[in-house]
Tab-separated table of N, CA and C in Angstrom:
chain	number	residue	atom	x	y	z
A	192	ALA	N	-28.212	-34.716	78.532
A	192	ALA	CA	-29.447	-34.103	77.680
A	192	ALA	C	-29.726	-35.019	76.877
A	193	ILE	N	-30.941	-34.837	76.707
A	193	ILE	CA	-31.675	-35.614	75.976
A	193	ILE	C	-31.808	-35.261	74.629
A	194	GLN	N	-31.891	-34.893	73.595
A	194	GLN	CA	-31.819	-34.334	72.042
A	194	GLN	C	-32.274	-35.365	70.827
A	195	TYR	N	-33.443	-34.911	70.410
A	195	TYR	CA	-34.227	-35.585	69.028
A	195	TYR	C	-33.444	-34.264	68.239
A	196	HIS	N	-32.773	-35.187	66.408
A	196	HIS	CA	-32.524	-34.832	65.849
A	196	HIS	C	-33.257	-35.355	64.443
A	197	GLY	N	-34.108	-35.691	65.004
A	197	GLY	CA	-34.511	-36.157	63.576
A	197	GLY	C	-34.076	-36.735	62.614
A	198	TYR	N	-34.610	-37.082	61.272
A	198	TYR	CA	-33.964	-37.738	60.704
A	198	TYR	C	-32.152	-37.858	60.479
A	199	GLN	N	-31.743	-38.385	60.472
A	199	GLN	CA	-29.707	-38.790	60.365
A	199	GLN	C	-29.371	-39.899	59.468
A	200	THR	N	-28.567	-39.243	58.557
A	200	THR	CA	-28.223	-40.558	57.394
A	200	THR	C	-26.498	-41.103	57.868
A	201	ASP	N	-26.465	-42.070	57.431
A	201	ASP	CA	-25.185	-42.956	58.386
A	201	ASP	C	-24.965	-42.024	58.205
A	202	GLU	N	-23.524	-41.388	58.214
A	202	GLU	CA	-22.515	-40.827	59.205
A	202	GLU	C	-23.219	-40.093	60.100
A	203	GLU	N	-23.908	-39.456	59.998
A	203	GLU	CA	-24.542	-38.489	61.333
A	203	GLU	C	-25.235	-39.627	62.405
A	204	LEU	N	-25.681	-40.550	62.159
A	204	LEU	CA	-26.546	-41.650	63.241
A	204	LEU	C	-25.287	-42.556	63.288
A	205	ALA	N	-23.699	-42.741	62.655
A	205	ALA	CA	-22.805	-43.316	63.687
A	205	ALA	C	-22.156	-42.643	64.647
A	206	LYS	N	-22.104	-41.176	63.526
A	206	LYS	CA	-21.541	-40.042	65.097
A	206	LYS	C	-22.581	-39.866	66.013
A	207	GLU	N	-23.589	-39.380	66.041
A	207	GLU	CA	-24.195	-39.788	67.433
A	207	GLU	C	-24.037	-41.201	68.170
A	208	LEU	N	-23.997	-41.918	68.035
A	208	LEU	CA	-24.269	-43.660	68.175
A	208	LEU	C	-23.501	-43.584	69.004
A	209	GLY	N	-22.207	-43.017	68.360
A	209	GLY	CA	-20.551	-43.148	68.648
A	209	GLY	C	-19.904	-42.742	69.992
A	210	THR	N	-21.066	-41.867	70.026
A	210	THR	CA	-20.427	-40.587	71.572
A	210	THR	C	-22.012	-40.849	72.375
A	211	ALA	N	-22.951	-41.287	72.627
A	211	ALA	CA	-23.925	-41.891	73.064
A	211	ALA	C	-23.732	-42.959	73.816
A	212	ALA	N	-23.981	-42.080	75.947
A	212	ALA	CA	-23.991	-43.048	76.969
A	212	ALA	C	-25.150	-44.209	77.147
A	213	ALA	N	-25.975	-43.807	76.165
A	213	ALA	CA	-27.311	-44.691	76.785
A	213	ALA	C	-28.100	-44.472	75.611
A	214	LEU	N	-29.348	-45.434	75.239
A	214	LEU	CA	-30.581	-45.206	74.607
A	214	LEU	C	-32.081	-44.986	76.017
A	215	LEU	N	-32.403	-44.285	75.951
A	215	LEU	CA	-33.885	-44.121	76.295
A	215	LEU	C	-34.791	-44.819	76.075
A	216	SER	N	-35.862	-45.186	74.976
A	216	SER	CA	-36.626	-45.880	74.260
A	216	SER	C	-37.923	-45.829	74.968
A	217	VAL	N	-38.992	-45.061	75.034
A	217	VAL	CA	-40.139	-45.714	75.642
A	217	VAL	C	-41.055	-45.340	75.012
A	218	SER	N	-41.229	-46.052	74.343
A	218	SER	CA	-42.364	-46.583	73.148
A	218	SER	C	-43.095	-47.304	74.316
A	219	SER	N	-44.617	-47.361	73.723
A	219	SER	CA	-45.461	-48.244	74.743
A	219	SER	C	-45.558	-49.520	73.265
A	220	SER	N	-45.503	-49.123	72.035
A	220	SER	CA	-45.686	-50.437	71.258
A	220	SER	C	-45.353	-50.744	71.147
A	221	GLU	N	-43.650	-50.367	70.628
A	221	GLU	CA	-42.765	-50.800	69.842
A	221	GLU	C	-41.481	-51.626	70.573
A	222	ALA	N	-42.544	-53.458	69.882
A	222	ALA	CA	-41.534	-54.721	69.952
A	222	ALA	C	-40.281	-54.802	69.925
A	223	PHE	N	-39.242	-54.523	68.496
A	223	PHE	CA	-38.090	-54.580	67.927
A	223	PHE	C	-37.582	-53.763	67.431
A	224	GLY	N	-37.757	-52.449	67.899
A	224	GLY	CA	-36.849	-51.199	67.396
A	224	GLY	C	-36.309	-51.211	66.353
A	225	MET	N	-35.691	-51.043	65.487
A	225	MET	CA	-34.710	-50.917	64.509
A	225	MET	C	-33.145	-50.047	65.578
A	226	ASN	N	-34.011	-48.474	65.872
A	226	ASN	CA	-33.446	-48.080	66.435
A	226	ASN	C	-32.634	-48.613	68.068
A	227	ILE	N	-33.318	-49.090	68.641
A	227	ILE	CA	-32.513	-49.879	69.648
A	227	ILE	C	-31.326	-50.812	69.068
A	228	LEU	N	-31.570	-51.453	67.956
A	228	LEU	CA	-30.625	-52.581	67.635
A	228	LEU	C	-29.105	-51.404	66.806
A	229	GLN	N	-30.029	-49.819	66.202
A	229	GLN	CA	-28.920	-50.134	65.252
A	229	GLN	C	-28.101	-49.347	66.696
A	230	ALA	N	-28.637	-48.625	68.022
A	230	ALA	CA	-27.876	-48.307	69.099
A	230	ALA	C	-26.781	-49.008	69.880
A	231	MET	N	-27.329	-50.466	69.635
A	231	MET	CA	-26.878	-51.541	70.273
A	231	MET	C	-25.634	-52.261	69.490
A	232	SER	N	-25.792	-51.579	68.652
A	232	SER	CA	-24.527	-52.291	67.345
A	232	SER	C	-23.175	-51.251	67.633
A	233	TYR	N	-23.239	-50.429	68.518
A	233	TYR	CA	-23.038	-49.447	68.597
A	233	TYR	C	-22.020	-49.350	70.219
A	234	GLY	N	-23.028	-50.659	70.383
A	234	GLY	CA	-22.231	-50.631	71.905
A	234	GLY	C	-23.194	-49.770	73.557
A	235	VAL	N	-24.054	-48.868	73.057
A	235	VAL	CA	-25.046	-47.996	73.644
A	235	VAL	C	-26.067	-48.599	74.612
A	236	PRO	N	-25.747	-48.903	75.675
A	236	PRO	CA	-26.852	-49.402	76.399
A	236	PRO	C	-28.404	-48.769	76.045
A	237	VAL	N	-29.732	-49.473	76.322
A	237	VAL	CA	-31.131	-49.136	76.091
A	237	VAL	C	-31.380	-49.441	77.801
A	238	ILE	N	-31.978	-48.712	78.041
A	238	ILE	CA	-32.980	-48.745	78.552
A	238	ILE	C	-34.428	-48.098	78.340
A	239	ALA	N	-35.418	-49.179	78.419
A	239	ALA	CA	-37.157	-48.880	77.787
A	239	ALA	C	-38.328	-49.730	78.720
A	240	TYR	N	-39.031	-49.847	77.971
A	240	TYR	CA	-40.208	-50.444	78.514
A	240	TYR	C	-40.194	-51.800	78.324
A	241	ASN	N	-40.483	-52.398	79.104
A	241	ASN	CA	-40.900	-53.867	78.677
A	241	ASN	C	-42.497	-54.535	78.365
A	242	VAL	N	-41.954	-54.061	76.863
A	242	VAL	CA	-43.283	-54.445	76.097
A	242	VAL	C	-43.544	-55.631	75.362
A	243	LYS	N	-44.435	-56.250	75.006
A	243	LYS	CA	-44.543	-57.696	74.359
A	243	LYS	C	-43.726	-57.898	73.075
A	244	TYR	N	-43.536	-59.264	73.007
A	244	TYR	CA	-42.533	-59.236	71.606
A	244	TYR	C	-41.831	-59.022	71.329
A	245	GLY	N	-40.045	-58.899	71.697
A	245	GLY	CA	-39.053	-58.648	71.732
A	245	GLY	C	-37.976	-58.012	72.110
A	246	LEU	N	-39.207	-56.770	72.869
A	246	LEU	CA	-37.455	-55.978	73.528
A	246	LEU	C	-36.583	-57.409	74.569
A	247	ASN	N	-37.584	-58.087	75.606
A	247	ASN	CA	-36.690	-58.645	76.182
A	247	ASN	C	-35.352	-59.489	75.366
A	248	LEU	N	-36.148	-59.786	73.803
A	248	LEU	CA	-34.645	-60.607	73.835
A	248	LEU	C	-33.412	-59.418	73.234
A	249	LEU	N	-33.863	-58.438	72.957
A	249	LEU	CA	-32.685	-57.661	73.386
A	249	LEU	C	-32.109	-57.096	73.946
A	250	VAL	N	-32.746	-56.519	74.947
A	250	VAL	CA	-32.500	-55.512	76.508
A	250	VAL	C	-32.439	-56.848	77.656
A	251	GLU	N	-31.019	-57.308	78.192
A	251	GLU	CA	-30.996	-58.364	79.153
A	251	GLU	C	-30.660	-57.211	80.101
A	252	LYS	N	-31.136	-57.500	81.358
A	252	LYS	CA	-30.125	-56.850	82.637
A	252	LYS	C	-29.390	-57.109	83.284
A	253	ASP	N	-28.668	-55.792	83.148
A	253	ASP	CA	-27.012	-55.749	83.348
A	253	ASP	C	-26.145	-56.352	82.470
A	254	VAL	N	-26.850	-56.486	81.265
A	254	VAL	CA	-26.160	-57.163	80.246
A	254	VAL	C	-26.047	-56.040	79.149
A	255	SER	N	-27.253	-55.551	78.660
A	255	SER	CA	-27.149	-54.883	77.524
A	255	SER	C	-28.165	-53.663	77.588
A	256	GLY	N	-28.584	-54.034	78.857
A	256	GLY	CA	-29.449	-52.432	79.532
A	256	GLY	C	-30.812	-52.789	80.890
A	257	TYR	N	-31.496	-52.393	80.604
A	257	TYR	CA	-32.549	-52.520	81.770
A	257	TYR	C	-33.841	-52.474	80.987
A	258	LEU	N	-35.033	-53.256	81.504
A	258	LEU	CA	-36.290	-53.185	80.906
A	258	LEU	C	-37.564	-52.586	81.852
A	259	ALA	N	-37.981	-51.574	81.919
A	259	ALA	CA	-38.569	-50.501	83.633
A	259	ALA	C	-39.842	-51.749	82.819
A	260	PRO	N	-41.001	-51.832	83.725
A	260	PRO	CA	-42.999	-51.735	83.783
A	260	PRO	C	-42.328	-50.848	83.066
A	261	LEU	N	-43.944	-51.552	81.801
A	261	LEU	CA	-44.671	-50.593	80.977
A	261	LEU	C	-45.466	-49.317	81.540
A	262	GLY	N	-45.376	-48.117	80.818
A	262	GLY	CA	-45.352	-46.988	81.072
A	262	GLY	C	-45.060	-46.565	82.739
A	263	GLU	N	-44.331	-47.422	83.557
A	263	GLU	CA	-43.856	-46.884	84.864
A	263	GLU	C	-42.274	-45.816	84.430
A	264	SER	N	-42.001	-43.961	83.907
A	264	SER	CA	-41.297	-43.183	83.140
A	264	SER	C	-40.114	-42.946	84.408
A	265	LYS	N	-40.699	-43.075	86.053
A	265	LYS	CA	-40.274	-43.201	86.716
A	265	LYS	C	-38.845	-44.263	87.112
A	266	ALA	N	-39.260	-46.013	86.541
A	266	ALA	CA	-38.575	-46.962	87.016
A	266	ALA	C	-38.011	-46.652	85.986
A	267	ALA	N	-37.741	-46.468	84.347
A	267	ALA	CA	-36.841	-46.110	83.124
A	267	ALA	C	-35.928	-44.713	83.886
A	268	ALA	N	-36.778	-44.378	84.089
A	268	ALA	CA	-35.280	-42.803	84.586
A	268	ALA	C	-34.427	-42.650	85.521
A	269	ASP	N	-34.388	-43.859	86.673
A	269	ASP	CA	-33.814	-44.610	88.024
A	269	ASP	C	-32.895	-45.434	87.224
A	270	HIS	N	-33.744	-46.361	86.206
A	270	HIS	CA	-32.410	-47.072	85.559
A	270	HIS	C	-30.985	-46.074	84.770
A	271	LEU	N	-31.849	-45.399	84.154
A	271	LEU	CA	-30.490	-44.370	83.815
A	271	LEU	C	-29.742	-43.973	84.003
A	272	VAL	N	-30.334	-43.482	85.355
A	272	VAL	CA	-29.746	-42.779	86.408
A	272	VAL	C	-28.746	-43.439	86.874
A	273	ARG	N	-29.077	-45.000	87.143
A	273	ARG	CA	-28.283	-45.987	88.167
A	273	ARG	C	-26.955	-46.169	87.175
A	274	LEU	N	-27.319	-45.868	85.749
A	274	LEU	CA	-26.311	-47.032	84.718
A	274	LEU	C	-24.636	-45.711	84.587
A	275	LEU	N	-25.676	-44.320	84.664
A	275	LEU	CA	-24.165	-43.345	84.173
A	275	LEU	C	-24.054	-42.703	86.031
A	276	THR	N	-24.415	-42.725	86.858
A	276	THR	CA	-24.096	-42.524	88.069
A	276	THR	C	-23.585	-43.359	88.934
A	277	ASP	N	-23.367	-45.146	88.812
A	277	ASP	CA	-23.424	-46.189	89.374
A	277	ASP	C	-22.115	-46.137	90.148
A	278	ALA	N	-21.412	-46.164	91.995
A	278	ALA	CA	-20.509	-46.295	91.770
A	278	ALA	C	-19.219	-46.846	91.765
A	279	THR	N	-19.095	-47.973	90.486
A	279	THR	CA	-18.677	-47.809	89.481
A	279	THR	C	-18.455	-47.254	87.861
A	280	PRO	N	-18.823	-46.541	88.065
A	280	PRO	CA	-19.791	-45.897	86.779
A	280	PRO	C	-19.473	-46.686	85.257
A	281	ASN	N	-17.770	-46.738	85.244
A	281	ASN	CA	-16.773	-46.754	84.356
A	281	ASN	C	-16.734	-47.973	84.182
A	282	ALA	N	-16.456	-48.679	84.918
A	282	ALA	CA	-16.318	-50.326	84.624
A	282	ALA	C	-17.617	-51.508	84.774
A	283	LYS	N	-18.659	-50.431	85.060
A	283	LYS	CA	-19.634	-51.344	85.105
A	283	LYS	C	-20.373	-50.891	83.206
A	284	TRP	N	-20.394	-50.022	83.052
A	284	TRP	CA	-20.711	-49.123	81.455
A	284	TRP	C	-19.837	-49.519	80.552
A	285	ALA	N	-18.495	-49.791	81.029
A	285	ALA	CA	-18.023	-50.183	79.704
A	285	ALA	C	-17.986	-51.637	79.693
A	286	ASP	N	-17.934	-52.723	80.735
A	286	ASP	CA	-18.636	-53.716	80.362
A	286	ASP	C	-20.404	-54.505	79.675
A	287	MET	N	-20.788	-53.140	80.238
A	287	MET	CA	-21.855	-53.469	79.258
A	287	MET	C	-21.924	-53.037	78.107
A	288	VAL	N	-21.476	-52.180	77.411
A	288	VAL	CA	-21.096	-51.410	76.313
A	288	VAL	C	-20.517	-52.035	75.507
A	289	ASN	N	-19.674	-53.097	76.316
A	289	ASN	CA	-18.943	-54.682	75.436
A	289	ASN	C	-20.178	-55.354	74.597
A	290	THR	N	-20.859	-55.594	76.277
A	290	THR	CA	-21.654	-56.794	76.029
A	290	THR	C	-23.104	-56.709	75.239
A	291	THR	N	-23.450	-55.530	75.365
A	291	THR	CA	-24.216	-54.734	74.545
A	291	THR	C	-23.973	-54.953	72.978
A	292	TYR	N	-22.605	-54.389	72.854
A	292	TYR	CA	-22.674	-54.664	71.346
A	292	TYR	C	-21.970	-56.375	70.529
A	293	GLN	N	-22.230	-57.056	71.276
A	293	GLN	CA	-21.957	-58.696	71.604
A	293	GLN	C	-23.581	-59.043	71.136
A	294	LYS	N	-24.314	-58.760	72.085
A	294	LYS	CA	-25.709	-59.007	71.734
A	294	LYS	C	-26.408	-58.848	70.727
A	295	SER	N	-25.813	-57.195	70.019
A	295	SER	CA	-26.402	-56.789	68.653
A	295	SER	C	-25.783	-58.034	67.327
A	296	GLN	N	-24.579	-58.439	67.700
A	296	GLN	CA	-24.299	-58.932	66.681
A	296	GLN	C	-25.201	-60.500	66.274
A	297	THR	N	-25.728	-60.779	67.306
A	297	THR	CA	-26.461	-62.409	67.439
A	297	THR	C	-27.780	-61.989	66.125
A	298	PHE	N	-27.834	-60.343	65.909
A	298	PHE	CA	-28.949	-60.452	65.660
A	298	PHE	C	-28.342	-59.477	63.576
A	299	ASP	N	-27.978	-59.522	63.376
A	299	ASP	CA	-27.027	-58.915	62.228
A	299	ASP	C	-27.629	-60.524	60.812
A	300	ALA	N	-27.252	-59.495	59.957
A	300	ALA	CA	-27.525	-60.679	58.400
A	300	ALA	C	-26.780	-61.479	58.370
A	301	LYS	N	-25.734	-61.557	58.746
A	301	LYS	CA	-25.342	-63.378	58.956
A	301	LYS	C	-25.415	-64.049	59.714
A	302	ALA	N	-25.533	-63.261	60.802
A	302	ALA	CA	-25.977	-64.516	61.974
A	302	ALA	C	-27.350	-65.349	62.197
A	303	ALA	N	-28.367	-63.545	61.414
A	303	ALA	CA	-29.704	-64.512	60.774
A	303	ALA	C	-30.181	-65.125	59.733
A	304	TRP	N	-29.623	-64.944	58.856
A	304	TRP	CA	-28.893	-66.020	58.074
A	304	TRP	C	-28.722	-67.471	59.130
A	305	GLN	N	-27.872	-67.867	59.250
A	305	GLN	CA	-27.402	-68.867	59.902
A	305	GLN	C	-27.967	-69.809	60.125
A	306	GLN	N	-29.295	-69.205	61.511
A	306	GLN	CA	-30.299	-69.318	62.047
A	306	GLN	C	-30.978	-70.041	60.727
A	307	TRP	N	-31.614	-69.472	59.867
A	307	TRP	CA	-32.498	-70.095	59.290
A	307	TRP	C	-32.319	-70.894	58.397
A	308	GLN	N	-30.884	-71.226	58.135
A	308	GLN	CA	-30.825	-72.452	57.305
A	308	GLN	C	-30.516	-73.646	58.442
A	309	ASP	N	-29.879	-72.733	59.888
A	309	ASP	CA	-30.403	-74.071	61.234
A	309	ASP	C	-31.990	-74.581	61.298
A	310	GLN	N	-32.980	-74.140	61.341
A	310	GLN	CA	-34.045	-73.953	61.056
A	310	GLN	C	-33.942	-74.704	60.342
A	311	LEU	N	-33.800	-74.473	59.351
A	311	LEU	CA	-34.026	-75.115	57.725
A	311	LEU	C	-34.056	-76.253	57.449
A	312	ALA	N	-32.528	-77.170	57.946
A	312	ALA	CA	-31.897	-78.357	57.985
A	312	ALA	C	-32.702	-79.115	58.990
A	313	THR	N	-33.664	-78.732	60.234
A	313	THR	CA	-34.368	-79.208	61.402
A	313	THR	C	-35.978	-79.588	61.092
A	314	VAL	N	-36.435	-78.939	59.273
A	314	VAL	CA	-37.771	-78.693	59.846
A	314	VAL	C	-37.928	-79.712	57.469
A	315	PRO	N	-38.920	-81.521	58.380
A	315	PRO	CA	-38.528	-82.363	57.131
A	315	PRO	C	-39.724	-81.249	55.497
A	316	ASN	N	-38.561	-81.714	55.078
A	316	ASN	CA	-38.941	-81.119	54.237
A	316	ASN	C	-39.572	-82.118	53.243
A	317	LEU	N	-41.457	-81.903	52.768
A	317	LEU	CA	-42.373	-82.572	52.377
A	317	LEU	C	-42.760	-82.450	51.272
A	318	PHE	N	-42.149	-82.350	50.718
A	318	PHE	CA	-41.917	-82.134	48.845
A	318	PHE	C	-41.364	-83.286	48.540
A	319	LEU	N	-39.954	-83.985	49.118
A	319	LEU	CA	-39.521	-85.537	49.169
A	319	LEU	C	-39.917	-85.937	49.490
A	320	ARG	N	-41.175	-86.213	49.720
A	320	ARG	CA	-41.421	-88.262	50.532
A	320	ARG	C	-42.172	-88.730	49.348
């Protein structure tokens, strides 16, 4: 069942995401939603629309979820049904839970800081010339 709970505290959010089987995001404009990254940090696979600028960095087919063409709600629903009712759902879903969590960790604060430092190391410092 799909439920909307409104604002959640960190503790409530952890409880909900800890028991979620999937996250369905039907935003037509959210390019890099924190809700998606939060769900992924709990290993929750994501089904979302393929919007510009970002979701394709987070959601990989058969790795961390599925992207449906923008506005095609039937395709999104089909992805969700397939994920939850696959002939070998437990194995596929369990694999996706692990890979979804791993994917989310590439966006945590420590990883982002390291990526920033790596990029800075490759850019010439024009002030030192």
